[in-house]
Amino acid sequence: MSEFVDRRNLDFVLFEMLDLDTLLTTPRYEEHDRESVTAMLDVVEGIAETNFLPFAAKLDANEPKFVDGKVEIIPEVGEALSALGETGLFAAGFDEAVGGLQLPWVVTTNINGIFTAANLSVANYAFLTVGAANMLNTFGTDEQKDAYLPNMLAGKWFGTMCLSEPQAGSSLADIKTKAVRKDDGTFSLSGSKMWISGGDHELSDNIIHMVLARIEGAPVGTRGISLFIVPRYRLNEAGERGEWNNIALAGLNHKMGQRGTTNCLLNFGESGETVGYLLGEENKGLACMFHMMNEARVGVGQASVMSALAGYLHAVGYARERPQGRLAGVKDQSTPQVPIIEHTDVRRMLMAQKAAVEGGLSLTSYCSLLVDKQKTAETAEERAEYDDLLGLLTPVAKSWPSEHCLEANKWAIQILGGYGYTRDYPVERHYRDNRLNHIHEGTFGIQGRDLLGRKLRAGVSALTPLRNQIASTIETARAQGLNAECDQLEKALASAEKAIEAVRGCDKENLSLANATLFLDAFGTVVVAWLWLWQASVAKQASPDAGSSEETFYNGKIAAAQYFFRYELSKVVNTFELVASLDDTCELASADFFGVS
């Protein structure tokens, strides 16, 4: 069994559930087929196993250091990223016109996921670079794209996003980094940025920072934020790396997980001029940055899934090999101990992991497929529907795995017992790595307000296309005999809609969103239940024609779906009722209740 990838389940999601074969017949993707995609995944798995996995524990124990103003990091990181760059996979999802491989985004997401499961800290550098390059490709001028994109897609120059500041984390309206217009159309930037992943290192020839700042005289709040390309090194007349751009590394933050990814405090314009180049329109920077952030939110969800997958696979392997105790009712101590996988409670914990991991993978893969559907839609109406669906599901794709796949990592530790808390096994590292995903690209609370406040409370929602998708799955599932699950899903969805109507009917915005995070989590569980019903329906249809090993795989799918409905979906109705009641317990709680300062 692999330590970090389950190719059989990945093939099921891509080809049996999401019908990738049909997508590959569209003009945009017709250069690829199942055979070429499978070969690509084989190559990726091999690189991840050879170049990423072997030093993951070493990197965790030897995190980057701040020495004489520069970052020191173990050499294996640079070697792994060089190996990745040589494959051309930084450009996997980009159009051929800009030097990309033009792979479907759903394939690209899962390629990135394999590297993530093998070594998340290293995969982050590529993940951030691809996101920055995507934003540049969308909003940049031809001159800007020509200057930066080729080296970023070749993995020679890396990228970051610079949003937060020491005094402004999630509250971007309060950022103070200043941009002063120069006569040549460029800008001088000054200020500090905090929590910048991949913000400084010697791993690449250049780092292309995407920086939010205010042009002098801009409106206050988010309406006055612009976006700038700010390279670590300016480009000379030949378009090559030139002089340093006065971006000073002020220090490294040391987090509980993902320790191999440098996390930096950067000062711009502190010891000389830092030159920036406007990306997109003035005062529209936040809209541009959200292009990268929304892509990153699905990516963070995928990272959560893959960290949980790696923990789950270790837990399964350990449970099969670790003898301990005897089954309940066996009193004869002379009989051999049984592998712990024979104990029902261990199977419960494994099933909880399987349900979260495979449900989460279907969620992030489906959202990635919606990106491909947007690009291949034949009408504007279809494209708008896919856009609405993706907008609705993006906060779910970021948040649900960050919560429930983290729980899966917890169960992996539990199965290993005392060993799970030691560095002899990687499960505690995967847990620490995954814990950061709860806050990356917007906390759970921010995602809840986005879903319930911006997308549902306002009355402009994608609920209709989502309902249609769910109704179609239910119709197919009923034909497969999954009636109890269909009834339960319909009841849960109806309960969610009652909660939405209650929130819409409340004229006190703060009260209406008081339990937005609880709504987000329950709504995410409904969405994942739909995806599990979809998987179970596919498995039911395929099982009669399968051989013995394949039949076992499909039966495992059906069992995991049953678990999810009975153990997880059953909890959401009470949550929706609480949201619908507009309970004000937390809103009215005095700050003094939590201790007197």
XYZ file of C-alpha atoms in Angstrom:
597
model
C 0.000 0.000 0.000
C 1.250 3.477 -0.893
C 2.044 5.844 1.958
C 0.456 8.870 0.309
C -1.823 8.060 -2.635
C -4.831 5.822 -3.324
C -4.830 5.513 -7.084
C -7.834 3.200 -7.223
C -10.023 5.741 -5.482
C -8.581 8.582 -7.556
C -9.401 6.692 -10.758
C -12.921 6.102 -9.437
C -13.483 9.805 -8.748
C -11.991 11.011 -12.021
C -13.288 8.459 -14.486
C -16.277 6.670 -12.933
C -17.860 9.445 -10.900
C -16.930 12.663 -12.726
C -16.705 11.085 -16.203
C -13.389 12.651 -17.170
C -13.442 10.708 -20.437
C -16.278 12.882 -21.735
C -14.483 16.095 -20.760
C -11.449 14.862 -22.696
C -13.510 14.772 -25.904
C -14.095 18.540 -25.841
C -11.993 20.643 -28.225
C -10.123 22.257 -25.342
C -8.848 18.976 -23.922
C -8.912 16.609 -26.900
C -5.101 16.350 -26.960
C -5.391 14.249 -23.787
C -7.072 10.914 -23.123
C -7.392 8.441 -20.273
C -4.130 6.751 -21.200
C -2.126 9.985 -21.228
C -3.693 11.210 -17.967
C -2.942 7.867 -16.299
C 0.641 8.009 -17.544
C 0.969 11.552 -16.186
C -0.317 10.447 -12.771
C 2.195 7.582 -12.818
C 5.027 10.043 -13.444
C 3.801 12.346 -10.690
C 3.543 9.516 -8.190
C 7.083 8.429 -9.033
C 8.546 11.925 -8.604
C 6.651 12.422 -5.352
C 7.867 9.100 -3.975
C 11.486 9.638 -5.070
C 12.018 13.365 -4.616
C 9.421 14.584 -2.086
C 8.535 11.856 0.404
C 11.960 10.681 1.662
C 12.910 13.884 3.494
C 9.496 15.067 4.724
C 10.275 14.133 8.339
C 13.792 15.605 8.112
C 12.417 18.919 6.852
C 9.834 19.019 9.633
C 12.599 18.551 12.206
C 14.964 21.018 10.496
C 12.814 24.004 9.597
C 14.225 27.043 7.741
C 16.471 29.395 9.708
C 17.006 33.152 9.553
C 20.778 33.637 9.332
C 22.467 36.948 8.491
C 19.342 38.312 6.832
C 18.795 35.248 4.642
C 16.947 31.935 4.809
C 18.860 28.709 5.258
C 16.946 25.569 4.313
C 18.025 21.974 3.792
C 19.198 21.307 0.200
C 16.678 18.568 -0.516
C 13.943 21.198 -0.850
C 15.625 22.888 -3.791
C 16.446 19.543 -5.376
C 12.816 18.403 -5.175
C 11.495 21.627 -6.677
C 14.080 21.484 -9.457
C 12.931 17.951 -10.274
C 9.354 19.193 -10.368
C 10.274 22.124 -12.582
C 12.022 19.851 -15.087
C 8.765 17.984 -15.700
C 6.929 21.121 -16.817
C 4.197 20.485 -14.244
C 4.209 24.059 -12.952
C 2.453 24.773 -16.266
C 0.119 21.768 -16.161
C -3.181 23.658 -16.111
C -2.184 26.603 -18.296
C -3.142 27.072 -21.933
C -0.776 25.858 -24.616
C -0.722 29.443 -25.926
C 1.304 30.550 -22.885
C 3.472 27.444 -22.734
C 1.190 25.251 -20.642
C 0.192 21.598 -20.942
C -3.539 22.530 -21.037
C -4.512 19.670 -18.720
C -7.990 19.780 -17.182
C -7.976 21.659 -13.896
C -9.488 18.642 -12.137
C -6.425 16.626 -13.180
C -4.070 19.447 -12.181
C -5.679 19.673 -8.741
C -5.099 15.993 -8.147
C -1.549 16.119 -9.485
C -0.821 18.847 -6.952
C -2.563 16.756 -4.317
C -0.174 13.851 -4.792
C 2.818 16.112 -4.136
C 0.980 17.599 -1.178
C 0.412 14.213 0.439
C 4.068 13.323 -0.028
C 5.506 16.571 1.358
C 3.130 19.469 1.943
C 5.805 21.953 2.974
C 7.613 21.622 -0.344
C 4.475 21.454 -2.479
C 3.427 24.836 -1.063
C 6.118 26.663 -3.037
C 4.759 25.334 -6.325
C 1.142 25.852 -5.233
C 1.714 29.540 -4.495
C 3.674 30.055 -7.702
C 0.938 28.548 -9.847
C -1.694 30.712 -8.126
C 0.307 33.893 -8.658
C 0.990 32.948 -12.284
C -2.702 32.279 -12.871
C -3.606 35.714 -11.551
C -0.895 37.337 -13.668
C -2.129 35.462 -16.736
C -5.699 36.652 -16.101
C -5.114 40.335 -15.292
C -1.647 41.169 -16.602
C -0.773 43.119 -19.717
C 0.969 41.329 -22.564
C 4.188 43.023 -21.529
C 3.824 41.842 -17.924
C 3.024 38.293 -18.965
C 5.977 38.185 -21.331
C 8.261 39.463 -18.567
C 7.310 37.067 -15.773
C 5.135 34.182 -16.886
C 7.642 31.976 -18.786
C 10.043 31.689 -15.853
C 7.221 31.122 -13.366
C 5.724 28.339 -15.478
C 9.174 26.797 -15.840
C 9.577 26.735 -12.051
C 12.591 29.058 -12.193
C 10.881 32.007 -10.501
C 8.444 31.485 -7.639
C 5.421 33.536 -6.580
C 3.586 34.635 -3.444
C 0.525 36.570 -2.321
C 1.116 39.439 0.139
C -2.118 40.481 1.835
C -1.925 40.559 5.637
C -0.023 43.090 7.709
C 0.970 43.100 11.380
C -2.103 45.200 12.269
C -4.460 43.778 9.592
C -4.919 40.054 9.212
C -8.342 39.136 7.883
C -9.437 42.794 7.929
C -7.897 43.826 4.615
C -9.774 47.133 4.695
C -7.201 48.222 7.291
C -3.993 47.590 5.330
C -1.506 50.489 5.278
C 1.120 49.510 2.689
C 1.478 52.586 0.475
C 2.136 52.937 -3.256
C 3.416 56.265 -4.607
C 3.043 56.877 -8.340
C 6.206 57.687 -10.268
C 6.587 59.610 -13.506
C 7.388 56.439 -15.475
C 4.109 54.772 -14.460
C 5.652 52.482 -11.860
C 5.092 52.824 -8.109
C 7.277 53.063 -5.014
C 5.958 50.752 -2.295
C 6.520 51.071 1.447
C 5.109 49.065 4.334
C 5.204 45.648 5.954
C 3.527 42.362 5.109
C 3.047 39.508 7.587
C 2.459 35.747 7.324
C 3.873 35.541 3.779
C 4.283 31.871 2.875
C 7.256 31.342 0.586
C 8.075 35.020 1.031
C 11.860 34.686 1.087
C 14.383 31.952 0.303
C 17.225 31.058 -2.029
C 15.349 28.256 -3.809
C 14.639 30.164 -7.020
C 16.308 32.887 -9.057
C 13.534 35.354 -8.266
C 10.330 35.663 -6.237
C 7.391 37.504 -7.802
C 5.279 38.965 -5.011
C 1.644 39.916 -5.598
C 1.152 42.791 -3.145
C -1.974 44.631 -2.013
C -1.356 48.324 -1.314
C -3.038 51.742 -1.410
C -2.174 54.336 -3.995
C -1.858 57.777 -2.426
C -5.269 59.440 -2.370
C -7.208 56.188 -2.858
C -10.600 55.749 -1.160
C -10.616 54.276 2.338
C -11.550 50.651 2.956
C -11.506 47.867 0.418
C -12.553 50.240 -2.392
C -9.108 51.807 -2.348
C -6.902 48.705 -2.602
C -4.763 48.059 -5.677
C -2.631 45.075 -6.653
C 1.014 45.229 -7.663
C 3.653 42.940 -9.132
C 6.680 43.387 -6.892
C 9.658 41.193 -7.837
C 12.333 40.392 -5.289
C 14.839 41.320 -7.968
C 14.043 43.887 -10.656
C 14.492 42.892 -14.270
C 17.259 44.366 -16.394
C 16.876 45.481 -19.998
C 17.335 41.894 -21.183
C 14.424 40.745 -19.005
C 16.752 38.856 -16.684
C 17.250 39.114 -12.947
C 18.774 42.465 -12.072
C 19.299 44.478 -8.899
C 17.680 43.731 -5.543
C 14.317 45.459 -5.092
C 14.802 46.346 -1.420
C 12.390 43.768 0.004
C 13.877 42.977 3.391
C 13.254 39.790 5.335
C 12.507 40.997 8.859
C 12.018 37.546 10.352
C 10.521 34.074 10.067
C 7.395 32.849 11.803
C 7.630 29.333 13.212
C 4.313 27.504 13.020
C 3.191 24.196 14.463
C 3.024 22.552 11.045
C 4.075 22.987 7.423
C 7.415 23.935 8.939
C 9.406 23.606 5.737
C 7.527 26.456 4.045
C 9.153 29.757 4.943
C 6.638 32.095 6.557
C 7.872 35.645 6.595
C 7.579 39.220 7.768
C 8.674 41.393 4.827
C 9.492 45.102 4.802
C 9.084 47.011 1.536
C 11.035 50.218 0.873
C 12.842 50.092 4.205
C 16.420 50.513 2.972
C 15.816 51.878 -0.511
C 13.140 52.058 -3.165
C 10.891 49.047 -3.756
C 9.418 49.270 -7.250
C 5.994 47.806 -8.030
C 3.959 47.493 -11.207
C 0.174 47.883 -11.177
C -1.651 44.649 -12.013
C -5.172 45.198 -13.282
C -7.080 48.411 -12.605
C -6.432 50.934 -9.862
C -8.499 50.353 -6.711
C -9.683 46.979 -8.033
C -6.880 44.980 -6.457
C -9.003 43.004 -4.037
C -11.173 41.679 -6.858
C -8.030 40.542 -8.674
C -6.556 38.989 -5.549
C -9.757 37.054 -4.909
C -9.130 35.285 -8.216
C -6.012 33.785 -6.636
C -7.587 33.388 -3.204
C -10.609 31.451 -4.469
C -8.330 29.149 -6.438
C -6.203 28.793 -3.318
C -9.251 28.038 -1.158
C -10.060 24.930 -3.171
C -6.340 24.107 -3.072
C -6.299 24.408 0.721
C -9.274 22.044 0.871
C -7.348 19.618 -1.319
C -4.305 19.925 0.957
C -6.539 19.052 3.912
C -7.840 15.991 2.094
C -4.381 14.795 1.135
C -2.895 15.294 4.608
C -5.775 13.228 5.945
C -5.301 10.619 3.218
C -1.658 10.153 4.164
C -2.643 9.708 7.817
C -5.460 7.318 6.900
C -3.222 5.103 4.773
C -0.705 4.849 7.616
C -3.490 4.026 10.069
C -4.857 1.271 7.806
C -1.425 -0.274 7.372
C -0.728 -0.108 11.096
C -4.128 -1.549 12.046
C -3.587 -4.545 9.793
C -0.198 -5.354 11.280
C -0.496 -4.427 14.969
C -1.705 -7.336 17.138
C -3.463 -6.300 20.319
C -6.046 -8.027 22.478
C -8.810 -10.387 21.445
C -12.348 -9.955 20.249
C -15.061 -9.303 22.811
C -16.267 -12.554 24.323
C -12.976 -14.428 23.840
C -11.729 -15.232 27.353
C -8.973 -17.714 26.522
C -5.734 -15.766 26.927
C -3.770 -18.558 25.252
C -5.330 -17.708 21.878
C -3.343 -15.377 19.612
C -3.942 -11.661 19.735
C -5.763 -10.262 16.724
C -4.751 -7.350 14.489
C -6.454 -4.255 15.830
C -8.349 -3.835 12.560
C -10.535 -6.699 13.808
C -11.831 -4.533 16.671
C -15.085 -2.774 15.850
C -14.109 0.562 17.343
C -10.929 0.640 15.264
C -13.022 -0.024 12.170
C -15.282 2.844 13.220
C -12.308 5.183 13.339
C -11.064 3.919 9.970
C -14.528 4.370 8.484
C -14.664 7.933 9.825
C -11.381 8.638 8.037
C -12.453 6.952 4.816
C -15.740 8.872 4.764
C -14.009 12.218 5.333
C -11.093 11.640 2.964
C -13.007 10.155 0.042
C -15.911 12.551 0.553
C -13.499 15.475 0.682
C -11.681 14.344 -2.461
C -14.971 14.153 -4.360
C -15.773 17.697 -3.188
C -12.500 19.348 -4.229
C -12.412 17.373 -7.472
C -15.985 18.361 -8.321
C -15.191 22.034 -7.695
C -12.123 21.725 -9.920
C -14.261 20.098 -12.600
C -16.554 23.138 -12.487
C -13.576 25.255 -13.575
C -13.209 22.968 -16.602
C -16.954 23.127 -17.231
C -16.731 26.918 -17.291
C -13.973 26.763 -19.888
C -15.787 24.271 -22.114
C -19.372 25.579 -21.751
C -21.080 26.155 -25.077
C -23.394 28.948 -23.910
C -23.157 31.951 -21.630
C -26.055 30.558 -19.579
C -24.197 27.304 -18.913
C -21.062 29.208 -18.000
C -22.985 31.409 -15.565
C -24.544 28.361 -13.914
C -21.155 26.720 -13.382
C -19.811 30.026 -12.061
C -22.660 30.277 -9.543
C -22.142 26.702 -8.407
C -18.409 27.177 -7.955
C -18.941 30.418 -6.073
C -21.395 28.731 -3.723
C -19.203 25.690 -3.115
C -15.806 27.389 -2.780
C -16.181 28.258 0.938
C -17.451 24.708 1.489
C -14.501 23.195 -0.389
C -12.071 25.181 1.740
C -13.746 24.719 5.119
C -15.379 21.300 5.247
C -12.164 19.340 4.612
C -10.232 21.671 6.927
C -12.527 20.586 9.763
C -13.469 16.993 9.005
C -10.232 15.825 7.418
C -8.415 17.252 10.423
C -10.658 15.003 12.528
C -9.551 12.139 10.301
C -5.932 12.909 11.222
C -6.974 12.793 14.863
C -8.410 9.305 14.423
C -5.212 8.163 12.697
C -3.225 9.193 15.765
C -5.718 7.440 18.014
C -5.404 4.160 16.096
C -1.642 4.170 16.546
C -2.065 4.723 20.272
C 1.070 5.957 22.030
C 3.099 5.583 18.845
C 0.782 8.077 17.135
C 2.136 10.868 19.337
C 5.779 10.154 18.501
C 7.867 11.179 15.524
C 8.530 7.511 14.785
C 5.397 7.690 12.640
C 4.253 10.565 10.413
C 0.649 10.778 11.623
C 1.330 13.488 14.216
C 3.141 15.542 11.548
C 0.218 15.211 9.156
C -2.086 16.407 11.938
C 0.097 19.452 12.668
C 0.380 20.246 8.963
C -3.370 19.966 8.503
C -4.221 22.124 11.508
C -2.953 25.198 9.651
C -5.474 24.717 6.857
C -8.222 25.867 9.204
C -6.944 29.449 8.900
C -5.218 29.468 5.513
C -6.997 31.622 2.894
C -9.651 32.785 5.331
C -10.727 31.308 8.650
C -13.750 29.068 9.147
C -15.706 32.095 10.398
C -14.885 34.187 7.343
C -16.006 31.388 5.031
C -19.265 31.068 6.977
C -20.071 34.753 6.575
C -19.175 34.527 2.901
C -21.559 31.611 2.312
C -24.505 32.649 4.438
C -24.056 36.429 4.287
C -22.807 37.283 0.809
C -24.158 34.348 -1.175
C -27.349 33.196 0.520
C -28.710 35.938 2.797
C -28.602 38.479 -0.024
C -30.968 36.329 -2.058
C -28.552 35.880 -4.961
C -27.556 32.249 -4.743
C -26.733 29.155 -6.697
C -29.178 27.057 -4.728
C -31.313 26.373 -7.791
C -28.541 24.751 -9.868
C -27.323 22.907 -6.765
C -30.844 21.635 -6.101
C -31.035 20.482 -9.708
C -27.754 18.606 -9.407
C -28.860 16.946 -6.179
C -32.283 16.068 -7.622
C -30.625 14.395 -10.602
C -28.417 12.294 -8.320
C -31.396 11.347 -6.152
C -33.359 10.181 -9.192
C -30.490 7.915 -10.259
C -29.879 6.681 -6.704
C -33.525 5.719 -6.190
C -33.259 3.527 -9.263
C -30.343 1.801 -7.489
C -32.454 1.160 -4.364
C -30.860 3.863 -2.163
C -34.243 5.163 -1.053
C -33.489 5.695 2.634
C -30.444 7.817 1.817
C -32.411 9.805 -0.761
C -35.160 10.558 1.748
C -32.639 11.628 4.374
C -30.806 13.933 1.967
C -34.044 15.585 0.850
C -35.001 16.190 4.490
C -31.587 17.698 5.299
C -31.688 19.993 2.266
C -35.185 21.173 3.147
C -34.002 21.944 6.678
C -31.089 23.963 5.275
C -33.471 25.995 3.116
C -35.689 26.772 6.125
C -32.628 28.111 7.932
C -31.728 30.256 4.908
C -35.255 31.698 4.768
C -35.139 32.551 8.478
C -31.831 34.341 8.015
C -33.151 36.225 4.979
C -36.166 37.321 6.981
C -34.075 38.816 9.803
C -33.349 42.542 9.416
C -30.541 42.474 12.008
C -27.482 41.415 10.033
C -25.261 40.679 13.026
C -27.928 38.430 14.589
C -28.727 36.715 11.296
C -25.077 35.725 10.859
C -24.370 34.883 14.498
C -24.278 31.173 13.703
C -22.991 31.379 10.126
C -20.059 29.079 10.885
C -22.374 26.377 12.210
C -24.489 26.738 9.089
C -21.436 26.420 6.848
C -20.349 23.188 8.514
C -23.826 21.627 8.344
C -24.371 22.806 4.769
C -21.002 21.319 3.817
C -22.081 18.007 5.301
C -25.219 18.097 3.122
C -23.086 18.749 0.039
C -20.699 15.917 0.871
C -23.663 13.619 1.580
C -24.881 14.366 -1.954
C -21.453 13.478 -3.311
C -21.429 10.264 -1.275
C -24.854 9.361 -2.643
C -23.431 9.947 -6.114
C -20.480 7.668 -5.358
C -22.702 4.966 -3.889
C -24.969 5.080 -6.933
C -22.005 4.634 -9.284
C -20.686 1.789 -7.135
C -24.085 0.067 -7.058
C -24.295 0.191 -10.818
C -20.750 -1.100 -11.351
C -20.662 -3.786 -8.666
C -22.633 -6.589 -10.397
C -20.141 -6.709 -13.286
C -17.013 -6.462 -11.128
C -14.535 -9.161 -10.168
C -13.973 -10.074 -6.540
C -11.389 -7.376 -5.720
C -13.352 -4.722 -7.550
C -16.567 -5.835 -5.875
C -14.858 -5.342 -2.515
C -13.850 -1.829 -3.555
C -17.408 -0.945 -4.604
C -18.906 -2.477 -1.472
C -16.508 -0.354 0.548
C -17.866 2.709 -1.225
C -21.443 1.768 -0.427
C -20.579 1.068 3.218
C -18.789 4.413 3.567
C -21.826 6.189 2.127
C -24.073 4.424 4.619
C -21.711 5.432 7.435
C -21.759 9.053 6.323
C -25.534 9.228 6.222
C -26.050 7.419 9.535
C -23.213 8.957 11.559
C -22.699 12.418 10.011
C -25.702 13.643 8.023
C -27.991 12.686 10.891
C -26.527 15.559 12.952
C -27.283 18.477 10.651
C -31.039 18.978 11.131
C -30.562 20.099 14.745
C -27.892 22.562 13.604
C -30.134 24.029 10.918
C -32.947 24.377 13.462
C -30.593 26.298 15.759
C -29.614 28.636 12.902
C -33.275 29.114 11.934
C -34.165 30.012 15.541
C -31.855 33.046 15.270
C -30.455 32.156 18.670
C -28.725 35.151 20.246
C -26.814 33.400 23.065
C -23.390 34.185 21.633
C -24.319 37.579 20.219
C -25.528 38.852 23.585
C -22.746 37.278 25.640
C -20.830 40.011 27.450
C -17.077 40.181 27.076
C -16.938 40.126 30.878
C -18.347 36.596 30.892
C -14.949 35.323 29.804
C -12.917 36.609 32.706
C -12.240 40.059 34.111
C -9.075 41.707 32.814
